[in-house]
Tab-separated table of C-alpha atoms and ligand atoms in Angstrom:
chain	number	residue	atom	x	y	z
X	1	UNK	CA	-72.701	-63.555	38.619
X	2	UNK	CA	-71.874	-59.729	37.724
X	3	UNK	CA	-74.208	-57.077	39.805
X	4	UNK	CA	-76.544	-55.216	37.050
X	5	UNK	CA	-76.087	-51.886	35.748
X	6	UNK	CA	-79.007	-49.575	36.629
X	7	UNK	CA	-77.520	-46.592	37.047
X	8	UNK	CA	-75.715	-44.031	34.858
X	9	UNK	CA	-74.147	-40.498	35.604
X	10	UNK	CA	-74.546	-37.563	33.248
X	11	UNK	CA	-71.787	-35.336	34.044
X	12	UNK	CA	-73.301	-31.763	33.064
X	13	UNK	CA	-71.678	-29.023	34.922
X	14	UNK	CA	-68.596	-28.397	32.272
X	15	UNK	CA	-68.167	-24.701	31.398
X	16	UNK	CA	-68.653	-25.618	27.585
X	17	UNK	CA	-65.949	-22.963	26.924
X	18	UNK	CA	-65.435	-24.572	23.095
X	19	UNK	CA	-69.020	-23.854	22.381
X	20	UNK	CA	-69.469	-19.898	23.352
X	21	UNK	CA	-71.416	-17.970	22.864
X	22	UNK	CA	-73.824	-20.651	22.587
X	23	UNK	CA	-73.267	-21.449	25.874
X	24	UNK	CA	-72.683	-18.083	27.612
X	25	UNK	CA	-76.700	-18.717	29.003
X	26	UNK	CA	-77.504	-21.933	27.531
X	27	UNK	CA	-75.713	-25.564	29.048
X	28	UNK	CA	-74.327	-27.541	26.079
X	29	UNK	CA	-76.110	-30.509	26.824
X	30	UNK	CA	-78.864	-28.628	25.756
X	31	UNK	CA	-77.696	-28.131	21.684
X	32	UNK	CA	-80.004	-29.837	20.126
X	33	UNK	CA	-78.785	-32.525	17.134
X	34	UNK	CA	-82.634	-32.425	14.509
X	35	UNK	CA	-85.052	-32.201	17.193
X	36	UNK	CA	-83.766	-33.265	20.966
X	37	UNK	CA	-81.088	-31.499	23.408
X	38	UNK	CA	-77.829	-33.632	23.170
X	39	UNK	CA	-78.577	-34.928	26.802
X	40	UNK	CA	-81.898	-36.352	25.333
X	41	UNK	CA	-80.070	-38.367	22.961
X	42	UNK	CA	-77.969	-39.782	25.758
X	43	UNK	CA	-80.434	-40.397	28.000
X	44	UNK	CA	-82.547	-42.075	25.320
X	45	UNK	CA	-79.482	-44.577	24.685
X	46	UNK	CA	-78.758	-45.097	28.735
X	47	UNK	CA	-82.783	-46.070	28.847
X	48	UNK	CA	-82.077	-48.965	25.749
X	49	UNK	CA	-79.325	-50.140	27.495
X	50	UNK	CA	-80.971	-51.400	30.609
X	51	UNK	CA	-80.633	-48.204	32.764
X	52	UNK	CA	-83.467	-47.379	35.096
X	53	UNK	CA	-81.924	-44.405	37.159
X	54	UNK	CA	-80.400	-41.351	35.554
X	55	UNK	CA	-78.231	-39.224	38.301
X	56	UNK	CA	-76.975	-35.511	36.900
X	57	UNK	CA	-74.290	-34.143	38.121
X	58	UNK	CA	-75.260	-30.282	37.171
X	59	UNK	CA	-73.636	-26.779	38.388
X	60	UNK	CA	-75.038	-23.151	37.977
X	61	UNK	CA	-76.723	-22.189	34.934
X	62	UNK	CA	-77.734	-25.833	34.532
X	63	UNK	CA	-81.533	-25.621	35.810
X	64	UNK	CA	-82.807	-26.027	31.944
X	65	UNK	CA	-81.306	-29.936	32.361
X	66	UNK	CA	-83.722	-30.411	35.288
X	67	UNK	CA	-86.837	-28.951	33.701
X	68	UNK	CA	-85.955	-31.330	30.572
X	69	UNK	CA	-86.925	-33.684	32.329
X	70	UNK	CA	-90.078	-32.880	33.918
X	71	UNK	CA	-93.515	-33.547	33.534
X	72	UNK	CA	-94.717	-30.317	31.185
X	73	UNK	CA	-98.617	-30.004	32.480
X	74	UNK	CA	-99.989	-26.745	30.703
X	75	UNK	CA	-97.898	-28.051	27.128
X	76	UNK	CA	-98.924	-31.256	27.654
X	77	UNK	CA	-103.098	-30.234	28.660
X	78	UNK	CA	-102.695	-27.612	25.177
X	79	UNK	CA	-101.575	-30.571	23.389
X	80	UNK	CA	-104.347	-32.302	24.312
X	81	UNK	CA	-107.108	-30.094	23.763
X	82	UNK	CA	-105.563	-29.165	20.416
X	83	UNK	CA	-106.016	-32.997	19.697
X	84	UNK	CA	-102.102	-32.518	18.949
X	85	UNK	CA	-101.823	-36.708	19.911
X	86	UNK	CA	-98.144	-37.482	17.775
X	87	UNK	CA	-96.655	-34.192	20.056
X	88	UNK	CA	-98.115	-35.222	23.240
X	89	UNK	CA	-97.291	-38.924	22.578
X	90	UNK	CA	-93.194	-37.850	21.781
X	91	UNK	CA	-93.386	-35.577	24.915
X	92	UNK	CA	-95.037	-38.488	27.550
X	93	UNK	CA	-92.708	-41.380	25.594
X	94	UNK	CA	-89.390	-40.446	26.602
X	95	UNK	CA	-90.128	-38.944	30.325
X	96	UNK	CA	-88.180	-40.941	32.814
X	97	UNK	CA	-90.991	-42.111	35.690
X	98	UNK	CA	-91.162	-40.582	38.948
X	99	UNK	CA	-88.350	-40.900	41.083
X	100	UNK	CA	-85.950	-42.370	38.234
X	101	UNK	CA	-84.007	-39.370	38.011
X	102	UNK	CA	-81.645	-37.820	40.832
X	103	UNK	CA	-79.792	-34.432	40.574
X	104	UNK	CA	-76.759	-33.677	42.060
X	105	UNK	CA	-74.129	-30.389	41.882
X	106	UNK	CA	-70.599	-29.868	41.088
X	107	UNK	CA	-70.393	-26.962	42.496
X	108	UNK	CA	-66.561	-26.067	40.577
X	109	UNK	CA	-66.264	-27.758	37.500
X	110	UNK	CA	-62.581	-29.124	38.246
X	111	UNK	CA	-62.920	-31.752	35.872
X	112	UNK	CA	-64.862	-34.668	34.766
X	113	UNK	CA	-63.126	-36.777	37.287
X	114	UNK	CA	-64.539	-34.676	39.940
X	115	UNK	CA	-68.016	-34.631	38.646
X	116	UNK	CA	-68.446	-38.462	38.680
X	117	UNK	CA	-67.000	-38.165	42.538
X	118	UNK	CA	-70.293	-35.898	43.286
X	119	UNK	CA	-72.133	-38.606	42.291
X	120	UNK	CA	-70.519	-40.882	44.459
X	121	UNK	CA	-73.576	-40.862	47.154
X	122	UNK	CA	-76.818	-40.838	44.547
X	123	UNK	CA	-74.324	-44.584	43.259
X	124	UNK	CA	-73.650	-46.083	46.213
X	125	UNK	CA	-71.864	-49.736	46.606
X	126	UNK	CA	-73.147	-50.372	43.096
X	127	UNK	CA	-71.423	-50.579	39.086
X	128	UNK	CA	-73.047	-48.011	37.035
X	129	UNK	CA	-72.387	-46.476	33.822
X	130	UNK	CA	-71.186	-43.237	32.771
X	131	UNK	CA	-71.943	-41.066	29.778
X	132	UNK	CA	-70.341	-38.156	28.302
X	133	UNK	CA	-73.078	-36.237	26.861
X	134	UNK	CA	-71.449	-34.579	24.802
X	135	UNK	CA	-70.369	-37.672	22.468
X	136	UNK	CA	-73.123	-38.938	20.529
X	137	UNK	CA	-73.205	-42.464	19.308
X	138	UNK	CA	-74.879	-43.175	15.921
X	139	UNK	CA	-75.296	-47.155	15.247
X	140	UNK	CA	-77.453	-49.394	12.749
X	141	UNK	CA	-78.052	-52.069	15.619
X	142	UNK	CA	-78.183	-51.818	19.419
X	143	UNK	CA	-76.442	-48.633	21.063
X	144	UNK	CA	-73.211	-48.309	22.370
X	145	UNK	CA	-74.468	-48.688	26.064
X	146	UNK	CA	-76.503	-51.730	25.540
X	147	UNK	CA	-73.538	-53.305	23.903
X	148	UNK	CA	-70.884	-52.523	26.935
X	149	UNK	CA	-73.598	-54.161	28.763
X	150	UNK	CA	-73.565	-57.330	27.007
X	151	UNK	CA	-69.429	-57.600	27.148
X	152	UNK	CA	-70.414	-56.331	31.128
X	153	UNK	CA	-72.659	-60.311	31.403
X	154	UNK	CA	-70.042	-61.556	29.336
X	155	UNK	CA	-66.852	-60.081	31.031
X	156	UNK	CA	-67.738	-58.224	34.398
X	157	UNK	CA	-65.033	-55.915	36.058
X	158	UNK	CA	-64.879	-52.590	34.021
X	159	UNK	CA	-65.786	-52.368	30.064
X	160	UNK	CA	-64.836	-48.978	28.073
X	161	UNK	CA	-66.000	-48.112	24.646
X	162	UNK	CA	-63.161	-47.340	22.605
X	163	UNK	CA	-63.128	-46.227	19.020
X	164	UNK	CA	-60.006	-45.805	16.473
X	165	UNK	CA	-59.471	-42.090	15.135
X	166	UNK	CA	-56.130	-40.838	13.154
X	167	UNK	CA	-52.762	-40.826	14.647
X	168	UNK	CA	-52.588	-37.413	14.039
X	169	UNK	CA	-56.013	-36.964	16.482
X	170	UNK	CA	-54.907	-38.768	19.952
X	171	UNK	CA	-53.367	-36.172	21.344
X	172	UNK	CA	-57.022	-34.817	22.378
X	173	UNK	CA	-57.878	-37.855	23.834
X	174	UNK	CA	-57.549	-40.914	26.572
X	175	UNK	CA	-56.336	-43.460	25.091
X	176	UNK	CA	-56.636	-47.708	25.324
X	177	UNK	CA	-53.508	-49.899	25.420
X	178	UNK	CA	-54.683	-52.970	24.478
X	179	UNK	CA	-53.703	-56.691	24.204
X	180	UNK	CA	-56.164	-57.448	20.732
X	181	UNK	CA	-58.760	-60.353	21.215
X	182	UNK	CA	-60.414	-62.291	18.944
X	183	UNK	CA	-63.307	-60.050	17.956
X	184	UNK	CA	-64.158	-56.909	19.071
X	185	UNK	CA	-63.522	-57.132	22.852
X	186	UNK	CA	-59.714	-56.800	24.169
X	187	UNK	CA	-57.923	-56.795	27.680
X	188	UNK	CA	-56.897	-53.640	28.795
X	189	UNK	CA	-53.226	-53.173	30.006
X	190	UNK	CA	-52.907	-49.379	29.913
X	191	UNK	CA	-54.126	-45.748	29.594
X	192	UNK	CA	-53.010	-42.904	29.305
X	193	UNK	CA	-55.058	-39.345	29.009
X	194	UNK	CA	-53.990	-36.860	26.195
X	195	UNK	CA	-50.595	-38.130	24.861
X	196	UNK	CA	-48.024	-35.737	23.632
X	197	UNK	CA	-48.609	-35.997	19.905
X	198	UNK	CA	-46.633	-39.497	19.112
X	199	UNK	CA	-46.702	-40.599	22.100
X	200	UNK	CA	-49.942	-42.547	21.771
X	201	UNK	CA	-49.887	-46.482	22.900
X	202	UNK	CA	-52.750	-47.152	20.207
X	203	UNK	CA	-55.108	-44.966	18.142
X	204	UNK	CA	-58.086	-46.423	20.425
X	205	UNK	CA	-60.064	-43.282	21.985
X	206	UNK	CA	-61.938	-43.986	25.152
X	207	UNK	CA	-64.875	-42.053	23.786
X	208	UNK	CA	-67.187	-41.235	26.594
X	209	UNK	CA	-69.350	-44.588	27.553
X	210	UNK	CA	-67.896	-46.480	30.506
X	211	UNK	CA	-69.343	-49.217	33.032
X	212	UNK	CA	-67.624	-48.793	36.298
X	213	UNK	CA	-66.614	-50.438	39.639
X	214	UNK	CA	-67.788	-48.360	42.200
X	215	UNK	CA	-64.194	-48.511	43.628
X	216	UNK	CA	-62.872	-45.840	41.225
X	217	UNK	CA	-64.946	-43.204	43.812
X	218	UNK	CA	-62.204	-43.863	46.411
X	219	UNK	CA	-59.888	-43.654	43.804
X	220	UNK	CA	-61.391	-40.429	43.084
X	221	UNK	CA	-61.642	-38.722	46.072
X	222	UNK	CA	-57.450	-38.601	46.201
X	223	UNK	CA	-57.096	-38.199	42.936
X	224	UNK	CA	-54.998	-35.050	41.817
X	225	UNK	CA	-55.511	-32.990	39.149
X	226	UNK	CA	-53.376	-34.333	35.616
X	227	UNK	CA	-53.727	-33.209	32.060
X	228	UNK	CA	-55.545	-29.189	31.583
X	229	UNK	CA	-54.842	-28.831	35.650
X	230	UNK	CA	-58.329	-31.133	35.679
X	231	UNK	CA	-59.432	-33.704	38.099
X	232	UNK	CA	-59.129	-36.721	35.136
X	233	UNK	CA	-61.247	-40.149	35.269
X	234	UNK	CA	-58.659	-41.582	33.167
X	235	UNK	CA	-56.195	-40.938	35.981
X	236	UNK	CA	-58.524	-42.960	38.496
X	237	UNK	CA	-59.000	-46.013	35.917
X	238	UNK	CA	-55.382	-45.873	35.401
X	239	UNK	CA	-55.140	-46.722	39.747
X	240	UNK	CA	-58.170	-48.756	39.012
X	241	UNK	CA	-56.368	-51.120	36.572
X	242	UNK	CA	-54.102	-52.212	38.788
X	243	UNK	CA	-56.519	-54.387	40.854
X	244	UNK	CA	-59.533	-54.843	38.613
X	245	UNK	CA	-60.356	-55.788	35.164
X	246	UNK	CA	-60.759	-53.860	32.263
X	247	UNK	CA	-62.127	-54.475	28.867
X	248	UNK	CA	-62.374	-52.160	25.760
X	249	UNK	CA	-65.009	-52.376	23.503
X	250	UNK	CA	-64.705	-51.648	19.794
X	251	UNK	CA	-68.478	-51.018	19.622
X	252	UNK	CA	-70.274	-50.992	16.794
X	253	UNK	CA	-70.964	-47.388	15.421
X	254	UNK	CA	-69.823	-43.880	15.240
X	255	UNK	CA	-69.173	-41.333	17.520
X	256	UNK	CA	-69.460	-37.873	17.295
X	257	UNK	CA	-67.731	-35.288	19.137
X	258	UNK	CA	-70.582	-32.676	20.174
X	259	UNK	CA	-68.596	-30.336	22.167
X	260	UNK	CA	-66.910	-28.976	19.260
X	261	UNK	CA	-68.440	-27.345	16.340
X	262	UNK	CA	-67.764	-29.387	13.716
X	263	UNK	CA	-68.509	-33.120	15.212
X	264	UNK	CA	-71.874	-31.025	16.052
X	265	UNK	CA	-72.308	-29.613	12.863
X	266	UNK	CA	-71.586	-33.238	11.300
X	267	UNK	CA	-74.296	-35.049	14.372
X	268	UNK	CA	-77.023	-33.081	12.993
X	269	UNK	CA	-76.247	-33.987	9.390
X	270	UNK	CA	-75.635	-37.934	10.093
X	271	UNK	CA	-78.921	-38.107	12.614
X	272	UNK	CA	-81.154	-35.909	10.386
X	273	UNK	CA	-79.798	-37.610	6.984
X	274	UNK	CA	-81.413	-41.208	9.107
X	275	UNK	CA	-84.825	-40.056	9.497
X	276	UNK	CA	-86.711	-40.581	6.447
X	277	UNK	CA	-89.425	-37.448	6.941
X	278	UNK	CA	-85.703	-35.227	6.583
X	279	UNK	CA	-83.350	-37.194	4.576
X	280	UNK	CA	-84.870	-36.279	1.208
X	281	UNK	CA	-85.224	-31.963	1.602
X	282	UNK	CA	-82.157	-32.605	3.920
X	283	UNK	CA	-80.302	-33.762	0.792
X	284	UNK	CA	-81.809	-31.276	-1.787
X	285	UNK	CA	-81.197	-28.612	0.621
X	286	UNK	CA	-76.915	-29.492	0.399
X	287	UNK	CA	-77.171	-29.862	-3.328
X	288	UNK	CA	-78.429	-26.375	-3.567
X	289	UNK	CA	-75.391	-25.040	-1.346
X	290	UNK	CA	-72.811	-27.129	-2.854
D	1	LIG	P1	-65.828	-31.579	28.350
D	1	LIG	O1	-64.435	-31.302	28.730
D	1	LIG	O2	-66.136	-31.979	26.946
D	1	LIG	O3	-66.777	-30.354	28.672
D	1	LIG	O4	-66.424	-32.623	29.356
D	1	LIG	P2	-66.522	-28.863	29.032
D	1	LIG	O5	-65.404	-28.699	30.012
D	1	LIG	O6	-67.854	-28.312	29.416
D	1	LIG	O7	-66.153	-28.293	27.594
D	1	LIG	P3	-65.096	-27.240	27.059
D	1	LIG	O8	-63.833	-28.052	26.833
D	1	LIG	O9	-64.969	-26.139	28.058
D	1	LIG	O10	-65.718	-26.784	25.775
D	1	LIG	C1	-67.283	-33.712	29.014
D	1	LIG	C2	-68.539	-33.686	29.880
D	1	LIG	O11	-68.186	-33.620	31.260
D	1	LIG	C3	-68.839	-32.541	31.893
D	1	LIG	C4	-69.236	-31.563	30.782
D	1	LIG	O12	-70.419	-30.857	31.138
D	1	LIG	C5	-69.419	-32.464	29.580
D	1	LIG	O13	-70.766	-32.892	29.454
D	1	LIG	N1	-67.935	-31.934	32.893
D	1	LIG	C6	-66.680	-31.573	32.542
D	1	LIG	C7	-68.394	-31.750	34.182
D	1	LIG	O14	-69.545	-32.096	34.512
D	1	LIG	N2	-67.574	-31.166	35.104
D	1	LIG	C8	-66.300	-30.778	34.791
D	1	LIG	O15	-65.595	-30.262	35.688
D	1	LIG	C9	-65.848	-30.987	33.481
């Protein structure tokens, strides 16, 4: 029997340098995408996939994450007394309970690899997820998350979501060697983090949701730094590999890339143009610019 997955790290202390000004004050993970902060979103999908206990790994400027996530008494008491019940009920619905949320700090942001080591304490001897939140997953069925964690009953060890983009697009990216299964599921035999263009063992991004063995954190805590001069997870799973398991998931859905302008330009189109009180003005409101 595999150990559940109840916990999932939020990495949240990047510098969010693609994003300024925006994010001169502001922390990315707060850009909102319609009506909720990017981190929302993720923390919203962690929740349907099984996850009771959300650990952030934050750094300065981040304090905004924290207060997300807190019980809002004087809002939530106007509310109230304005008889505003469809507010207060959104506000109360997706508040984590007491003690389901841990914070943590990177206190230099030397790379995402690093981040999920600061967490390595609030995990303990346990799997857990990690999400990237700035990848947003759109899907018409169950989110990405919940369906690692049916491959996770299925397959144990480590799963990866993995997603195909242009050849011309890996570069950017970590990237999934695969040996293809069946359906959507496949063995892992290799990765490698931001190929030289052409270089590329598959067009199969490792997109930002991962289920983890906790012994990546003493893979982690040698780890040197590899591609930008960053501290890489893909480095770790690449140690990781070499003992444990590993399978990629082609999930279903879409991701979309909200660290950059235009994947967060094109989240807010795609997750407004699925809510029917926006889709219709959403749509009138292109036809008049285009
Ligand atoms: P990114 O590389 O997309 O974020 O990391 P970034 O470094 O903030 O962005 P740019 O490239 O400068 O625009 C993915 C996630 O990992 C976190 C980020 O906050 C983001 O949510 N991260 C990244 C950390 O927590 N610590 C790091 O050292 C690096």
């Amino acid at each position: 029997m595999t150990a559940p997955i109840r916990k999932a790290v939020f990495p949240v202390a990047g510098l969010g340098t693609r994003f300024l000004p925006a994010t001169r004050a502001m922390p990315k993970e707060m850009l909102t995408v319609v009506d909720k902060p990017l981190i929302q979103h993720v923390v919203d999908e962690a929740r349907a996939g099984g996850i009771e206990h959300f650990i952030f790994v934050t750094g300065r400027n981040k304090g905004v994450i924290e207060d997300h996530f807190d019980k809002q008494i004087e809002l939530e008491q106007t509310l109230k007394e304005r008889g505003k019940q469809a507010e207060l009920d959104m506000l109360t619905a997706s508040l984590p309970s007491p003690g389901q949320t841990s914070f943590t700090r990177q206190q230099e942001p030397l790379g995402l690899g690093h981040a999920v080591w600061c967490a390595r304490d609030l995990v303990g001897d346990e799997p857990f997820a990690l999400l990237l939140p700035d990848v947003l997953v759109q899907s018409s069925g169950k989110g990405c998350l919940a369906q690692l964690q049916e491959e996770y009953k299925r397959s144990g060890g480590n799963v990866i979501a993995v997603e195909e983009v242009p050849d011309d697009a890996t570069h950017r990216y970590g990237i999934a060697d695969i040996e293809r299964g069946a359906g959507a599921s496949h063995a892992v035999k290799g990765m490698v983090e931001k190929p030289v263009p052409g270089a590329a063992p598959s067009n199969l991004i490792i997109m930002g949701r991962y289920l983890l063995q906790p012994e990546i954190f003493g893979i982690l805590e040698g780890q040197q730094r590899g591609a930008g001069g960053e501290i890489q997870i893909t480095d770790a799973m690449i140690t990781l590999l070499a003992s444990q398991k590993f399978t990629a998931v082609e999930y279903e859905g879409k991701s979309f890339d909200c660290g950059s302008k235009i994947g967060f330009l094109a989240a807010n189109i795609a997750f407004a143009l699925e809510r029917e009180d926006l889709r219709d003005a959403l749509l009138e409101e292109i036809a008049k610019l285009t």
